[in-house]
Structures are given as C-alpha cells and as structure tokens.
Coordinates of C-alpha atoms and ligand atoms in Angstrom, one line a residue:
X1 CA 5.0 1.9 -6.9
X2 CA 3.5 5.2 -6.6
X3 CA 0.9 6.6 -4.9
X4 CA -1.9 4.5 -4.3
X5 CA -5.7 6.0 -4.6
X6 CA -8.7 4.1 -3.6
X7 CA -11.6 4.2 -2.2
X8 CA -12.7 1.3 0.7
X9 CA -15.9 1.0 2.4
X10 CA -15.8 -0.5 5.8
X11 CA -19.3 -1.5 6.5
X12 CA -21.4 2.0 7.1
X13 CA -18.9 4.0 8.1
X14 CA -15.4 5.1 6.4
X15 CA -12.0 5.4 7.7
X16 CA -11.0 4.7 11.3
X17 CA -7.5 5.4 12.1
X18 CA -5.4 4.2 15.4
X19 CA -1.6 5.4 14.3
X20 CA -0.3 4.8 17.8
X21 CA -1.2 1.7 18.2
X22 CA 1.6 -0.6 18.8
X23 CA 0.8 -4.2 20.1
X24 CA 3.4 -6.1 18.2
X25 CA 1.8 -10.1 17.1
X26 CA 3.4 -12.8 18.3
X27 CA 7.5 -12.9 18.1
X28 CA 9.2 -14.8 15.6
X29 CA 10.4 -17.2 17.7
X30 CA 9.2 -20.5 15.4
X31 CA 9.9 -18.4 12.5
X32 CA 13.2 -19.6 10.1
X33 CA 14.7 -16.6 9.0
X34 CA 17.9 -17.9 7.6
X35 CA 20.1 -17.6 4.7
X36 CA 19.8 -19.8 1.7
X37 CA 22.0 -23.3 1.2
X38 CA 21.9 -26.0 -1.2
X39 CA 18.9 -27.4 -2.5
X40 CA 18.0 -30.7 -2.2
X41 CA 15.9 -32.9 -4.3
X42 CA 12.3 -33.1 -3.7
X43 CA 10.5 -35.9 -2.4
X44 CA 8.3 -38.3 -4.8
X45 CA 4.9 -36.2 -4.9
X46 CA 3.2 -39.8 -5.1
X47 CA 3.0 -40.3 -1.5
X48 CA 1.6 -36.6 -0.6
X49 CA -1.0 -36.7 -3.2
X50 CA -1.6 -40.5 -1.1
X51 CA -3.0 -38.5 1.7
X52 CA -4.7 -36.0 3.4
X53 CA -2.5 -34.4 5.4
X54 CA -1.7 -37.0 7.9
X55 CA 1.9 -38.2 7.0
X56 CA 4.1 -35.0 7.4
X57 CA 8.0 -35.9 7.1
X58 CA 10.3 -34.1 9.8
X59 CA 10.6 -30.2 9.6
X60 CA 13.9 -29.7 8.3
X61 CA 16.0 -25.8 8.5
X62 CA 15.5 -23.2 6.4
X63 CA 17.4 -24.5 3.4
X64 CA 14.4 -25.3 0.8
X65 CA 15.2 -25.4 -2.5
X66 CA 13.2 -22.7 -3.5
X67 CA 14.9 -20.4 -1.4
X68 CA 18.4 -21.6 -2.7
X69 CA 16.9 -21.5 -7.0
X70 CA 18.0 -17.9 -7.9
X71 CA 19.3 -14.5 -7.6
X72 CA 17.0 -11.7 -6.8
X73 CA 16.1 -9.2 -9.5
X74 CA 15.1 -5.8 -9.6
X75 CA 12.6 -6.4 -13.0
X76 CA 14.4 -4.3 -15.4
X77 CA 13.3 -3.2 -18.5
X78 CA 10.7 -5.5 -21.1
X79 CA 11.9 -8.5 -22.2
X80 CA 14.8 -8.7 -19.7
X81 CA 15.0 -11.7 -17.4
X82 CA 15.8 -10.9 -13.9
X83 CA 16.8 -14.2 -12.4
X84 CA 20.3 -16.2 -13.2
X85 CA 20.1 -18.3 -15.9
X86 CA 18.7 -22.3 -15.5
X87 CA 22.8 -22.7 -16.2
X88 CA 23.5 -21.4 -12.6
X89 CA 24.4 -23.9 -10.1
X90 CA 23.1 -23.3 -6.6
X91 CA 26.6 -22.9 -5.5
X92 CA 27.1 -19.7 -8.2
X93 CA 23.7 -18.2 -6.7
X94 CA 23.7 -15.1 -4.3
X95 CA 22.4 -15.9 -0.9
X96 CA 19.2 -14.1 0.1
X97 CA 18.7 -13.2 3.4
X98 CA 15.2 -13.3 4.4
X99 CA 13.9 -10.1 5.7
X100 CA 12.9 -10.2 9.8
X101 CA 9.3 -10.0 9.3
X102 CA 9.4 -12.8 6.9
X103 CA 7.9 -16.6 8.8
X104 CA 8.7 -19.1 6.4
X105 CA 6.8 -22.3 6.8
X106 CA 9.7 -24.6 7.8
X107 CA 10.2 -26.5 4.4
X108 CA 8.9 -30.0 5.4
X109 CA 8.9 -33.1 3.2
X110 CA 4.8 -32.2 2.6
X111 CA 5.1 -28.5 1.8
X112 CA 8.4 -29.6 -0.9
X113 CA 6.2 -32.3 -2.6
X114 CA 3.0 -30.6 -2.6
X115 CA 4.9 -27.2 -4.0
X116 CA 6.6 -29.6 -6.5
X117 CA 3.1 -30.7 -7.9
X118 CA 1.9 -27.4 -8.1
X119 CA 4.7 -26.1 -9.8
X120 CA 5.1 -28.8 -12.4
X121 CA 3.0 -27.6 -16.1
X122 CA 2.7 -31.1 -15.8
X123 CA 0.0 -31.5 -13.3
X124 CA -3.9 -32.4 -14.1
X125 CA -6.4 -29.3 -13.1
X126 CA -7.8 -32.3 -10.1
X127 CA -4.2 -32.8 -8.8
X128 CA -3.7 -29.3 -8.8
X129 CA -6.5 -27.7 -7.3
X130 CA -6.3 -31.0 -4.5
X131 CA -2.6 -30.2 -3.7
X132 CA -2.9 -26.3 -3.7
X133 CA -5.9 -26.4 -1.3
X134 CA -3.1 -28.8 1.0
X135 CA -0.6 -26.3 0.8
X136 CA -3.3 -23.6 1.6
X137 CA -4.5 -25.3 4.7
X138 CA -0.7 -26.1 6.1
X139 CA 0.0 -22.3 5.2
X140 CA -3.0 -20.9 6.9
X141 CA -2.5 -23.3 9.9
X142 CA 1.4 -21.9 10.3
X143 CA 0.1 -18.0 9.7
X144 CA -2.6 -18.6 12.6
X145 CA 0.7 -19.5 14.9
X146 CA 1.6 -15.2 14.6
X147 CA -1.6 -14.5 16.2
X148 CA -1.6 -13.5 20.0
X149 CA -2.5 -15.9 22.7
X150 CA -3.0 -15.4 26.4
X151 CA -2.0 -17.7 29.6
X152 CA -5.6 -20.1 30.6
X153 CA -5.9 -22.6 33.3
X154 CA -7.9 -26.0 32.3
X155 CA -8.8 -28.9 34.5
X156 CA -8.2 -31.7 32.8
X157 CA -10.6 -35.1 32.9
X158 CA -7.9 -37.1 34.8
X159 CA -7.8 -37.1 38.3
X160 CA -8.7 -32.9 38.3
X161 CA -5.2 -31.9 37.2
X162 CA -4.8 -29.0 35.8
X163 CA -3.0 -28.0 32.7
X164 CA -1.3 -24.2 32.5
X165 CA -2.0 -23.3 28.5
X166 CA -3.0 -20.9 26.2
X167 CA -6.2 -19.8 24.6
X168 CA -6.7 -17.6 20.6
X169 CA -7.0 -14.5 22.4
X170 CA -8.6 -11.1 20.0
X171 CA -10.8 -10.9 17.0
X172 CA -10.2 -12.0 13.9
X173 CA -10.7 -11.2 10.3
X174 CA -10.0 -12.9 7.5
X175 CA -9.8 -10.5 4.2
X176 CA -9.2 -12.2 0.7
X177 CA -7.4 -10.5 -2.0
X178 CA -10.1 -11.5 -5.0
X179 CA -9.5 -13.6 -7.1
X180 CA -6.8 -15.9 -6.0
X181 CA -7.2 -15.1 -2.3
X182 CA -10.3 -16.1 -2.4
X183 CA -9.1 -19.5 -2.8
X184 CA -7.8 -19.4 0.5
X185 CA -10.9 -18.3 2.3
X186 CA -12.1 -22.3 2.7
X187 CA -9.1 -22.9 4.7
X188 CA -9.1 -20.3 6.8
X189 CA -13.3 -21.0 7.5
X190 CA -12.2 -24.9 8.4
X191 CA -9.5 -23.0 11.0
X192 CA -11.8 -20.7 12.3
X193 CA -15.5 -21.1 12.2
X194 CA -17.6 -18.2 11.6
X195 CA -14.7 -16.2 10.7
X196 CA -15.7 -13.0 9.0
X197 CA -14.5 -12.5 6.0
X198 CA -14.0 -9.1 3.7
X199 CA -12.8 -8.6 0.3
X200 CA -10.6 -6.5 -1.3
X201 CA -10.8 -6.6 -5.3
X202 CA -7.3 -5.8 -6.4
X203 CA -6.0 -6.9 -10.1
X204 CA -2.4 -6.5 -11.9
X205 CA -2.7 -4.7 -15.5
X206 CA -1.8 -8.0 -17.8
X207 CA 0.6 -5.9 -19.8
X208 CA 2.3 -3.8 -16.9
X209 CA 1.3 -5.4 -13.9
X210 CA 0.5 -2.3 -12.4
X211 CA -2.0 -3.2 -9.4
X212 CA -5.3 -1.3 -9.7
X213 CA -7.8 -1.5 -6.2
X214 CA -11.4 -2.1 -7.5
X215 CA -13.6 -2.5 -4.6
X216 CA -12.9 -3.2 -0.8
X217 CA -16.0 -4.0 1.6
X218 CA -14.7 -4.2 5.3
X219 CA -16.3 -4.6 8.5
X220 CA -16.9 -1.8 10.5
X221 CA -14.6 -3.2 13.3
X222 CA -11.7 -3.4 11.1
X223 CA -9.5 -1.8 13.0
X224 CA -10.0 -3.3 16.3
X225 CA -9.4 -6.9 14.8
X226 CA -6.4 -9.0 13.6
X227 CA -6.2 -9.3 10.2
X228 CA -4.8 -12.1 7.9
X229 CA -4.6 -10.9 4.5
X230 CA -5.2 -14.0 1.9
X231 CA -3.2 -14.0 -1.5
X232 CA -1.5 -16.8 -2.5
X233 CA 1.0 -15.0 -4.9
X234 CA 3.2 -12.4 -4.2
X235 CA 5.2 -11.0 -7.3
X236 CA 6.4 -7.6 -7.6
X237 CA 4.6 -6.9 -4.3
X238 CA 2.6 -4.2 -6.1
X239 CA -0.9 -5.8 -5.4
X240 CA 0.2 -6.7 -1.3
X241 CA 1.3 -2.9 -0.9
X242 CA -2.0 -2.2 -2.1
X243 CA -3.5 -4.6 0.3
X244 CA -2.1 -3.5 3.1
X245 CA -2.1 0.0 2.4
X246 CA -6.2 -0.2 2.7
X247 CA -6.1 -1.9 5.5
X248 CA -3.9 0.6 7.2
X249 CA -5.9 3.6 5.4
X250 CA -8.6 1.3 7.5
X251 CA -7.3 1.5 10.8
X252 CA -5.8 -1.5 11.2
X253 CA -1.8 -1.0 12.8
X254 CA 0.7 -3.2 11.0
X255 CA 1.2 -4.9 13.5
X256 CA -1.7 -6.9 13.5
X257 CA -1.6 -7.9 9.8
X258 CA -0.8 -10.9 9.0
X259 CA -0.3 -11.2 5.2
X260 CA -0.6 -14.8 4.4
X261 CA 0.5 -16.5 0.8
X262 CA 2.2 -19.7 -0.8
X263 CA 4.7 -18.7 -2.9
X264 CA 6.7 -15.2 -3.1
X265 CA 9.4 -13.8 -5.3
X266 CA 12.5 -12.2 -3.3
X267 CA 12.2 -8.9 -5.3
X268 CA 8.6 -8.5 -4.4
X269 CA 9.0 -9.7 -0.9
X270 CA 11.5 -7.4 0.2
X271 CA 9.8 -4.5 -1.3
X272 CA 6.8 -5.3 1.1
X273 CA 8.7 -6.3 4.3
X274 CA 10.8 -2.9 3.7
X275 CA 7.3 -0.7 3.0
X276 CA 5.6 -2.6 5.8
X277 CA 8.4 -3.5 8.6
X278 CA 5.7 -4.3 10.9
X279 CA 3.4 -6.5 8.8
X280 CA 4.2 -10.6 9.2
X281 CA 4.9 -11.6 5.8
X282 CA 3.9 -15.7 5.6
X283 CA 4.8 -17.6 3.0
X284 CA 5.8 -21.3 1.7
X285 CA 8.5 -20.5 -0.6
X286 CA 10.9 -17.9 -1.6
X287 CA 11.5 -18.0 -5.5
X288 CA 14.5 -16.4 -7.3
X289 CA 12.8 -13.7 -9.6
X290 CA 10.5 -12.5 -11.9
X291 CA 10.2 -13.1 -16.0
X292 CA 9.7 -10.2 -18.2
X293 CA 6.2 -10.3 -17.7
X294 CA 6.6 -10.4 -14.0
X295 CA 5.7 -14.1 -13.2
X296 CA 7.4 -15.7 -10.2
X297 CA 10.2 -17.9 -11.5
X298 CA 10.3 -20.7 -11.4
X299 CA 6.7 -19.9 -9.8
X300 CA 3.9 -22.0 -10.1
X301 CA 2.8 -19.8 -13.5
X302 CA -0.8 -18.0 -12.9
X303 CA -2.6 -19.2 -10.0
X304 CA -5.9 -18.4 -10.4
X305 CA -6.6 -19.3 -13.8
X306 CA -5.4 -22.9 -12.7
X307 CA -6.8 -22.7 -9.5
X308 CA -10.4 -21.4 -11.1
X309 CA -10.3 -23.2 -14.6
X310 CA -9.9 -20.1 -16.6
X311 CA -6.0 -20.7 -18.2
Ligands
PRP1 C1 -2.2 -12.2 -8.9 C2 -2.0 -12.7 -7.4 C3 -1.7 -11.4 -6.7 C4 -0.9 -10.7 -7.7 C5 0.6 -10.8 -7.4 O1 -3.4 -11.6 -9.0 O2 -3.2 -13.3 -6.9 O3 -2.8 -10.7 -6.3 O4 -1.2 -11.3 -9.0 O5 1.3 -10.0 -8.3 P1 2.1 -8.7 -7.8 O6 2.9 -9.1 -6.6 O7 3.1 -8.5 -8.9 O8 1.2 -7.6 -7.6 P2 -4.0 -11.1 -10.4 O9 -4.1 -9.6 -10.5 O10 -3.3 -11.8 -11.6 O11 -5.5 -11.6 -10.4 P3 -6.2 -13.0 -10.2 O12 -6.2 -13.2 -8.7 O13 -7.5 -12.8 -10.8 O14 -5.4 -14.1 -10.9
URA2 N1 0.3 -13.9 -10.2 C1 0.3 -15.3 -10.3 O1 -0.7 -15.9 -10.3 N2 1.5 -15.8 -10.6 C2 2.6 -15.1 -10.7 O2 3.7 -15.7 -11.0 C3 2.6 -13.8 -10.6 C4 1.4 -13.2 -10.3

C-alpha cells in the first residue's frame, strides 16, 4: 500500500505525537504463536448455539484448522486465486508461522464451532448475528488479557486474609473501524463500562479493495490511552495499516494498540505485523488466502452485510 493521506480530528485539537514512547503491553506469554499442524474436525455447532457461553470445551494448542486450510498468497493479478486448491490435503500445505506479535485465541471447542457457523453460507441471518456476537465477546475478552496490569493487595471477606493480585491498570479506548467494527463496540461496552469509544470510517474500494479513510473522530486524550482497535476482518491488511497508521499519526505508540479482529488472512496479517512490529495483532483464526476479489478464504464471506442485513 502507498502512502496514506488523511485527515483525523481528535476532539478539539489535532495531532499529538509521543515517538519515544516505549512502554511495551503485556508479554506474550498466554499467546500461541506456533506453527500450523493438521486440522481436525470441528465440533457439532448444535451444542454452542445451545448456550450462552457457559460450556467452553478444553483449550487445546495452536493447531486449529483454520490455521492448517491453506497456503499464503501474495494476491496476484485479477482473477488469480492465491490459496492452494480445495484438492490440497493439509499435509501438502506450507506451514505458516505466525508472526510474534500475533495472540491467537487458543482454538477452543467454542471458538471452532461458533467460527464453523459463521462460516457456513448455510447459516440463518438469527444464527449468525447470535454466534458472531459470541465469537466477538470471547475475542474481546482474550484481547483485554494484552492490556497492562499492576500488583494490588485485597483483604478478602474470610477471616481478613489477604489475596496478592492485580488490578486493569491505564485508560482505555475503544476505536471501531465503521462499519464492521462497529459490531464489536457492544462487546467491548459489556467488558468495560463507560468505555469511550471513537470511530474511524475506513472502507475498501469494491473493485480494488484499495482502503480509503473517510472520517476519524478521536478523543483528545488519544495518545495517553490504550487503544484496541475493533475490526472483525482483516484481508489484505490495507484497511488495518490505515487504522493504525491514524492512530499513530494520533499519538498513540504501537505499543499500546491493540488491534482486535475474528478472522484474518496470512497475507494480510503479515503485512501488518511486519508494518507495525509493535502493534498486538488479536485474532480467532488464521485463513489460507485471498480470492480474486480479495475475500478471506475460506473466510466467513462479507461480514457486515450479514452482520447488518444489507447482503
Ligand atoms: C471490511 C472489513 C475491514 C476490511 C478488511 O470492511 O470490515 O475493514 O474490509 O479488508 P482489508 O484487510 O483488505 O482492508 P469494508 O470496507 O468491506 O466495509 P464494511 O465494514 O462496511 O463491510
Ligand atoms: N471484508 C469482509 O467482510 N470479508 C472479507 O473476506 C474481506 C473483507
């Protein structure tokens, strides 16, 4: 992607910038950075649609299917496909290592059968919406684990003990990436009350899927805060360079942007975790490519027109 151009307000004022700022977010130590392996067959989605949240399987290693569905793909010109063909066994596939900023969320029995659902065409506008705000909440509750806490002493009800923990420690900001991100601004709101919210209005060209930045409205604190940066999808990785790049034109340091989706292809992801070493990449799943028209395969297909009712 070229050079980016565009304008962001940030509350009153205009652009703050802090470029030595270093305070790195929490380390990756939960995070499963590992190569891909063999798929496995997903779950029955029967018994995830069932509930609401409360019957998570066991967290199993990085070894998803998603992760293990394709080659990466550098786009290539229109009309080629960039992935290996639905012919390839996993075992033909190249491994993809994930980059070290990447936190995958670990690929429990809940995040495979609730991806499955919204993957399938299948799936009823209800089921969908139901299992990709589930998805969205488990994501935004694993993204909040890269934010820094401090040491804090408690006495507990029993007997004065006390109990040596840890308390959310700095401001945060939640910034959705409109449209689709703003489907991601409820979870976030149940996670953190009165979270303050800004909006960056960023859309890809239909035919090129060139990103273009609209509008951005920022609070005038911006760069003092930790952000996490709300878009589901992340594709080439044109729109999230554009994201982040006005949040650092902003003030903000890398290092405290979180950029929190649900579904990312390996050609866009490495693009972004290369551009931005120091920004946390979250995501649920790592698909293998991108179609000719630079869809996530096998992806989930456009995920705001079924998230919004507009496909
Ligand atoms: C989608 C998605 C991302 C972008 C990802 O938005 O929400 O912002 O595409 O693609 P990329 O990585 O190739 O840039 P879109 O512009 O389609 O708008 P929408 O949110 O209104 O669906
Ligand atoms: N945006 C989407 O909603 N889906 C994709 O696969 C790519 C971009």
């Amino acid at each position: 992607m070229g050079t980016i151009r565009h304008t962001v307000s940030i509350g009153q004022s205009f652009f703050i910038s802090h470029p030595s700022y270093s305070h790195r977010l929490l380390g990756p130590a939960c995070c499963y950075t590992g190569v891909a392996s063999a798929p496995r067959p997903p779950p029955s989605p029967c018994g995830a649609m069932a509930t609401n949240g409360a019957a998570g399987g066991p967290s199993t290693p990085a070894t998803g299917s998603s992760l293990a569905a394709g080659g990466g793909g550098s786009g290539g010109a229109a009309g080629a496909v960039s992935y290996p063909p639905p012919s390839a066994t996993s075992s033909e596939l190249p491994a993809f290592e994930l980059p070290p900023n990447v936190r995958l969320h670990p690929p429990t029995a809940q995040i495979r059968a609730l991806m499955t659902i919204i993957r399938s065409a299948e799936t009823s506008r209800a089921d969908w919406i139901f299992s990709a705000d589930r998805v969205i909440r488990l994501i935004v509750e694993f993204a909040l684990n890269f934010l820094p806490v401090s040491p804090v002493t408690v006495t507990t009800p029993v007997d004065g003990a006390v109990h040596e923990g840890v308390a959310f420690s700095g401001k945060i900001l939640g910034v959705s990436v409109v449209r689709a991100g703003e489907a991601m601004e409820p979870a976030l709101r149940s996670c953190c009350r009165s979270c303050r919210i800004g909006k960056i209005l960023i859309q890809r060209d239909e035919a090129t899927a060139a990103p273009t930045l609209f509008f951005a409205k920022l609070p005038d604190d911006v760069a003092s805060r930790h952000v996490l940066l709300l878009d589901p999808m992340l594709a080439t990785g044109g729109s999230a360079r554009m994201a982040i790049q006005a949040l650092l034109d902003a003030g903000v340091p890398q290092s405290k942007i979180v950029f929190v989706s649900v579904l990312a292809a390996r050609q866009g992801l490495a693009a972004v975790c290369a551009a931005y070493p120091d920004v946390s990449v979250v995501t649920a799943a790592v698909d293998a490519g991108l179609n000719a028209k630079k869809f996530i395969v096998p992806g989930v297909g456009d995920f705001g027109d079924r998230y919004f009712g507009t496909d």
